[in-house]
Structures are given as structure tokens and as C-alpha cells.
Amino acid sequence: MMTNKQGQPPFENENGIHTAFDENMTYGEYLQLDQVLGAQKRLSGHHDEMLFIIIHQVSELWMKLILHEIQSSIAAIEADDLSTAQKCLSRVTKTQSQIIQAWDVLSTLTPSEYIEFRPFLGQASGFQSYQYRMIEFALGYKTPHVLKIYQKDADLKEELLKSYAAKSLYDVSIHCLQRNGLTIDETILCRDVEDTYEYNESVKEAWKSVYLNNEKYWELYELAEKLVDIEDSFQQWRFRHMKTVERIIGFKKGTGGSSGVGYLKKVIDQQFFPELWMIRTEL
């Protein structure tokens, strides 16, 4: 038992610590830990399935926070409150770093260990993560065919359709450029936000002006860098995902039916904010 210099346990000197909770809420009750910690149901009983479940559950919790912050940043940008948006987006990037590091923990799972419980997953796959899809939608990558995966749950499908039909983080950022006097093509300002965003020359020139006149457009300049941070981290996450999958299952098909590593390699090259990367060559 740890004691202080007087030989007493530190707890005994803390007279103000609450110990009676018959009528008060506890830490565990506030966090609903009975539900959170009771949600790890191994189907195989294999020791390493616990690791697999926890990594994915923790990642989904972090994704919930990412969505919360992105949605708040979208509302802030629409209200021209760029300082609040930047704070939210900085938190997104910090959260992304936690998800990236989670792959290091999962990579301790070896191929021989994974094959012991992989059959119990059936067709369940991270490919079906609806929060991941909502993050893609919020960043401007809209793929209607993935919505078919969620036909089973009508409420979830409705939530996804709302996310799909909403303006993305980049859409509202581009409109913010226009409100600050930068020229944006009308076709972009009036574009169908249910389509995946594609490169536009006027948007590139607007961002280029922001970077070349960063003192004049300081808040937009800071916003641009926050967007680059998010995409950079997202691509790092995708790369670590791909390498972890390759390390554990090689080039087998994914449980959800995708080509596995082959599919993950393709999405690494997808860009959300193409103009912000293009101008780096031109500046």
C-alpha cells in the first residue's frame, strides 16, 4: 500500500472525499459504465477477440466526437464565427491522432490469432461503419451506392440520408470565401451538394489569394490550414488501416466483401480538398 511520509495512506488525509452515494450519482453512473464496459461480447471466446472488439468500439467513440466537432464547425463557419470553427477543427485533428495510434495496438494481433475468431464475424466489417461514412459525407465525399448497406435499419438510413444531403465542411468553407469578397464560380456556389466535390479553378485561385495575402485573410488562412490538417490525418489513418490489414490478413478479401488491401490502397489517393493541395505547387 502506498503511504505518505507520515506512514498513512494518502486517502486517509483527504477528509473531503465523498464516500456516501446512496442518493447521489457516481462516476460510473454518469458515464453509464455498466453499458459501456458490458458491450464487449466475444462470439468465439478467443482471448484476442477482446482486443479486436475494444479497438473498434473505441474508434467508433472517437468518430462520434469527430462528427460532433465537424458539425459544430460547419455551423460556426456558416455564422462567420471562424475562431470557434478553428477550435473545433483543431480538436478533430487531435482526435484523429488517437484513432491513428489505435492501429499500433491492433497490429499486435497476429494472423494465426485472427483466423481463430475471424469466421465468427460473418459478413460484419469496418467497411459498414456508418459513422465513417458520415465523416466522409461531412468532408464532401458522397457515394450513393454505400447507402444500400444500411437498408436494414430505417432510422439509421434516414439519419445517413440527412447527412448525405447536407452541405459539407468544404462547401461552407467555399461559401465563406465568397462572402469575404473572393470570386467563386456560380456553378460551385449553386452545386448539388449530394455530388462528390470536384476540383474547380476559381476555388483554387481564391485559396491562392488567401495564402498570398494571409495577413488580410488571416482567419481564412488559418481555416485552410485546419482543413489540410484534417485531410492529412485522414490519409494517415487510411494508410495505417491498410498496412495493419495487410499485416494481419495479407491480400484476403474483407469480411464485408471488399477486396481488402486492394480497396484500401485505392482510397488513400482520394482527396477532399484538392485545391488546397494544388496551390502548394504554385505558391
XYZ file of C-alpha atoms in Angstrom:
283
model
C 0.000 0.000 0.000
C 1.302 3.471 -0.894
C 1.771 5.746 2.135
C 2.916 9.331 2.709
C 5.927 10.441 4.801
C 3.892 10.004 7.981
C 3.153 6.387 7.107
C -0.538 6.993 6.379
C -2.327 6.116 3.128
C -2.943 9.380 1.151
C -6.672 8.654 1.036
C -6.977 8.965 4.809
C -5.807 12.611 4.713
C -8.474 13.611 2.176
C -11.344 14.364 4.525
C -13.488 15.939 1.823
C -13.716 12.839 -0.393
C -17.317 11.716 -0.862
C -17.979 8.098 0.036
C -21.754 8.025 0.503
C -23.626 7.645 -2.777
C -26.987 6.240 -1.755
C -28.700 9.367 -3.100
C -26.003 10.805 -5.364
C -24.774 9.980 -8.828
C -21.454 8.157 -9.098
C -18.750 8.465 -11.755
C -19.740 5.092 -13.170
C -23.405 6.061 -13.344
C -22.637 9.361 -15.085
C -20.596 7.547 -17.768
C -23.026 4.593 -17.875
C -20.052 2.287 -17.491
C -22.267 -0.718 -16.903
C -23.379 -0.393 -20.539
C -20.033 0.703 -21.963
C -17.962 -1.976 -20.238
C -20.652 -4.598 -20.739
C -20.700 -4.145 -24.516
C -17.739 -6.421 -25.279
C -19.417 -9.710 -26.226
C -16.928 -12.207 -27.609
C -18.588 -14.619 -30.013
C -15.661 -17.016 -30.183
C -14.426 -16.859 -26.616
C -10.917 -16.416 -28.046
C -8.622 -14.245 -25.891
C -7.667 -11.839 -28.716
C -11.212 -11.146 -29.828
C -11.451 -8.776 -26.846
C -8.682 -6.638 -28.362
C -10.435 -6.607 -31.730
C -13.780 -5.521 -30.254
C -12.358 -2.816 -27.982
C -10.210 -1.221 -30.688
C -13.199 -0.874 -32.984
C -15.556 0.317 -30.250
C -13.068 2.945 -29.076
C -12.554 4.096 -32.670
C -16.322 4.491 -33.075
C -16.436 6.636 -29.922
C -13.674 8.861 -31.284
C -15.557 9.087 -34.590
C -18.642 10.225 -32.706
C -16.588 13.077 -31.269
C -15.144 13.900 -34.708
C -18.648 14.181 -36.155
C -19.770 16.304 -33.206
C -16.900 18.742 -33.761
C -17.200 18.855 -37.563
C -20.926 19.552 -37.352
C -20.273 22.346 -34.858
C -17.551 23.789 -37.086
C -19.901 23.774 -40.095
C -22.485 25.752 -38.118
C -19.785 28.168 -36.925
C -18.440 28.772 -40.445
C -21.951 29.440 -41.733
C -22.264 32.042 -38.959
C -18.847 33.520 -39.917
C -17.502 32.548 -36.496
C -14.187 31.230 -37.768
C -12.410 31.270 -34.405
C -14.929 28.782 -32.975
C -14.700 26.676 -36.130
C -10.913 26.557 -35.862
C -11.113 25.422 -32.234
C -13.472 22.585 -33.212
C -11.308 21.552 -36.166
C -8.161 21.530 -34.025
C -9.926 19.089 -31.715
C -10.827 16.929 -34.714
C -7.155 16.619 -35.664
C -6.126 15.749 -32.101
C -8.845 13.115 -32.017
C -7.696 11.708 -35.332
C -4.253 11.147 -33.824
C -5.842 8.842 -31.240
C -7.527 6.741 -33.935
C -4.299 6.542 -35.922
C -2.410 5.260 -32.889
C -5.072 2.614 -32.276
C -3.753 0.705 -35.312
C -0.472 0.211 -33.433
C -2.361 -1.663 -30.740
C -4.360 -3.752 -33.220
C -1.168 -4.660 -35.087
C -0.155 -6.771 -32.081
C -2.767 -9.235 -33.360
C -1.039 -11.899 -35.450
C -2.506 -13.724 -38.488
C -2.677 -17.027 -36.620
C -4.569 -15.395 -33.745
C -7.029 -13.559 -36.001
C -8.013 -16.631 -38.024
C -9.137 -18.282 -34.781
C -12.104 -15.902 -34.454
C -12.476 -14.260 -37.893
C -15.180 -16.750 -39.029
C -17.386 -15.578 -36.143
C -17.568 -12.087 -37.692
C -19.655 -13.384 -40.592
C -20.079 -10.514 -43.060
C -19.658 -7.804 -40.427
C -16.877 -5.407 -41.402
C -15.485 -1.974 -40.621
C -16.486 -1.165 -44.204
C -20.026 -0.919 -42.814
C -19.171 1.735 -40.207
C -21.932 4.301 -40.676
C -20.074 6.939 -38.678
C -17.104 6.598 -41.009
C -19.468 7.185 -43.938
C -20.950 10.211 -42.209
C -17.459 11.641 -41.763
C -16.814 11.125 -45.478
C -20.118 12.854 -46.264
C -19.258 15.739 -43.930
C -15.932 16.167 -45.723
C -17.609 16.186 -49.155
C -17.119 12.640 -50.417
C -20.601 11.382 -51.349
C -21.053 7.808 -52.616
C -24.737 6.826 -53.007
C -24.096 3.111 -53.509
C -22.846 2.680 -49.919
C -26.292 3.654 -48.610
C -27.584 0.248 -49.698
C -25.638 -1.313 -46.823
C -27.948 0.344 -44.281
C -31.349 -0.743 -45.640
C -31.837 -2.984 -42.609
C -32.291 -0.076 -40.178
C -34.841 2.517 -41.348
C -33.942 5.083 -38.659
C -30.240 4.799 -39.405
C -30.868 5.031 -43.139
C -32.839 8.246 -42.584
C -30.006 9.707 -40.498
C -27.487 8.830 -43.193
C -29.653 10.376 -45.913
C -29.793 13.644 -43.940
C -26.021 13.599 -43.617
C -25.700 12.805 -47.320
C -27.929 15.734 -48.314
C -26.227 18.261 -46.042
C -23.569 20.787 -47.031
C -20.070 19.536 -46.348
C -17.352 21.275 -44.366
C -15.720 22.274 -47.644
C -18.974 23.560 -49.132
C -19.479 26.016 -46.281
C -15.798 26.994 -46.373
C -16.062 27.851 -50.084
C -19.173 29.946 -49.438
C -17.207 31.706 -46.697
C -14.534 32.583 -49.266
C -17.204 34.185 -51.427
C -18.661 36.154 -48.502
C -15.197 37.575 -47.886
C -15.013 39.040 -51.381
C -13.210 36.259 -53.221
C -14.574 35.203 -56.603
C -16.141 31.739 -56.806
C -17.898 30.339 -59.884
C -21.681 30.402 -59.556
C -21.774 26.749 -60.596
C -19.861 25.876 -57.435
C -21.942 28.094 -55.167
C -25.141 26.507 -56.524
C -23.818 22.970 -56.995
C -25.745 19.882 -55.881
C -24.168 19.066 -52.520
C -25.185 15.425 -52.907
C -22.471 15.086 -55.542
C -18.868 14.397 -54.546
C -16.928 17.644 -54.694
C -14.579 18.034 -57.670
C -11.703 20.427 -58.333
C -12.583 23.938 -59.503
C -10.189 26.578 -60.820
C -11.970 29.533 -59.185
C -11.761 27.849 -55.786
C -8.054 27.247 -56.298
C -7.470 30.893 -57.199
C -9.461 32.036 -54.169
C -7.398 29.901 -51.784
C -4.234 31.039 -53.562
C -5.201 34.663 -52.872
C -5.740 33.780 -49.212
C -2.243 32.307 -48.934
C -0.579 35.162 -50.820
C -2.407 37.745 -48.698
C -2.567 35.870 -45.411
C -2.450 38.991 -43.235
C -5.570 40.331 -44.954
C -7.343 36.969 -44.849
C -5.813 35.631 -41.645
C -8.854 33.724 -40.383
C -9.438 32.123 -43.789
C -5.734 31.264 -43.935
C -5.986 29.559 -40.539
C -9.157 27.763 -41.646
C -7.374 26.461 -44.743
C -4.567 25.012 -42.638
C -7.068 23.328 -40.309
C -8.670 21.685 -43.341
C -5.278 20.482 -44.561
C -4.522 19.101 -41.088
C -7.739 17.083 -41.146
C -7.166 15.649 -44.609
C -3.529 14.870 -43.815
C -4.573 12.983 -40.668
C -7.386 11.216 -42.516
C -4.935 9.935 -45.112
C -2.538 8.803 -42.379
C -5.431 6.902 -40.784
C -6.259 5.262 -44.108
C -2.617 4.294 -44.668
C -2.233 2.785 -41.190
C -5.526 0.934 -41.706
C -4.286 -0.518 -44.979
C -0.917 -1.595 -43.566
C -2.495 -3.137 -40.458
C -4.931 -5.143 -42.583
C -2.086 -6.256 -44.866
C -0.053 -7.291 -41.837
C -2.857 -9.389 -40.356
C -4.702 -10.904 -43.350
C -2.464 -10.149 -46.331
C -4.478 -9.826 -49.539
C -7.526 -11.847 -48.494
C -10.964 -10.375 -49.167
C -12.511 -8.387 -46.355
C -15.299 -9.933 -44.298
C -17.674 -7.359 -45.809
C -16.859 -8.493 -49.356
C -14.423 -5.747 -50.364
C -11.078 -6.559 -51.959
C -9.441 -5.749 -48.638
C -5.978 -4.241 -49.030
C -6.644 -3.563 -52.718
C -9.658 -1.395 -51.869
C -7.842 0.371 -49.038
C -4.947 1.262 -51.323
C -7.333 2.889 -53.801
C -8.999 5.177 -51.254
C -5.659 6.509 -49.997
C -5.497 8.687 -53.123
C -8.961 10.228 -52.640
C -8.821 13.952 -51.826
C -11.428 16.043 -50.049
C -9.918 19.496 -50.570
C -7.985 19.257 -53.875
C -7.368 22.976 -54.382
C -5.621 23.300 -51.020
C -3.096 20.706 -52.150
C -2.753 22.097 -55.689
C -1.750 25.594 -54.565
C 1.268 24.233 -52.698
C 2.927 23.566 -56.036
C 2.066 27.021 -57.375
C 2.964 29.247 -54.437
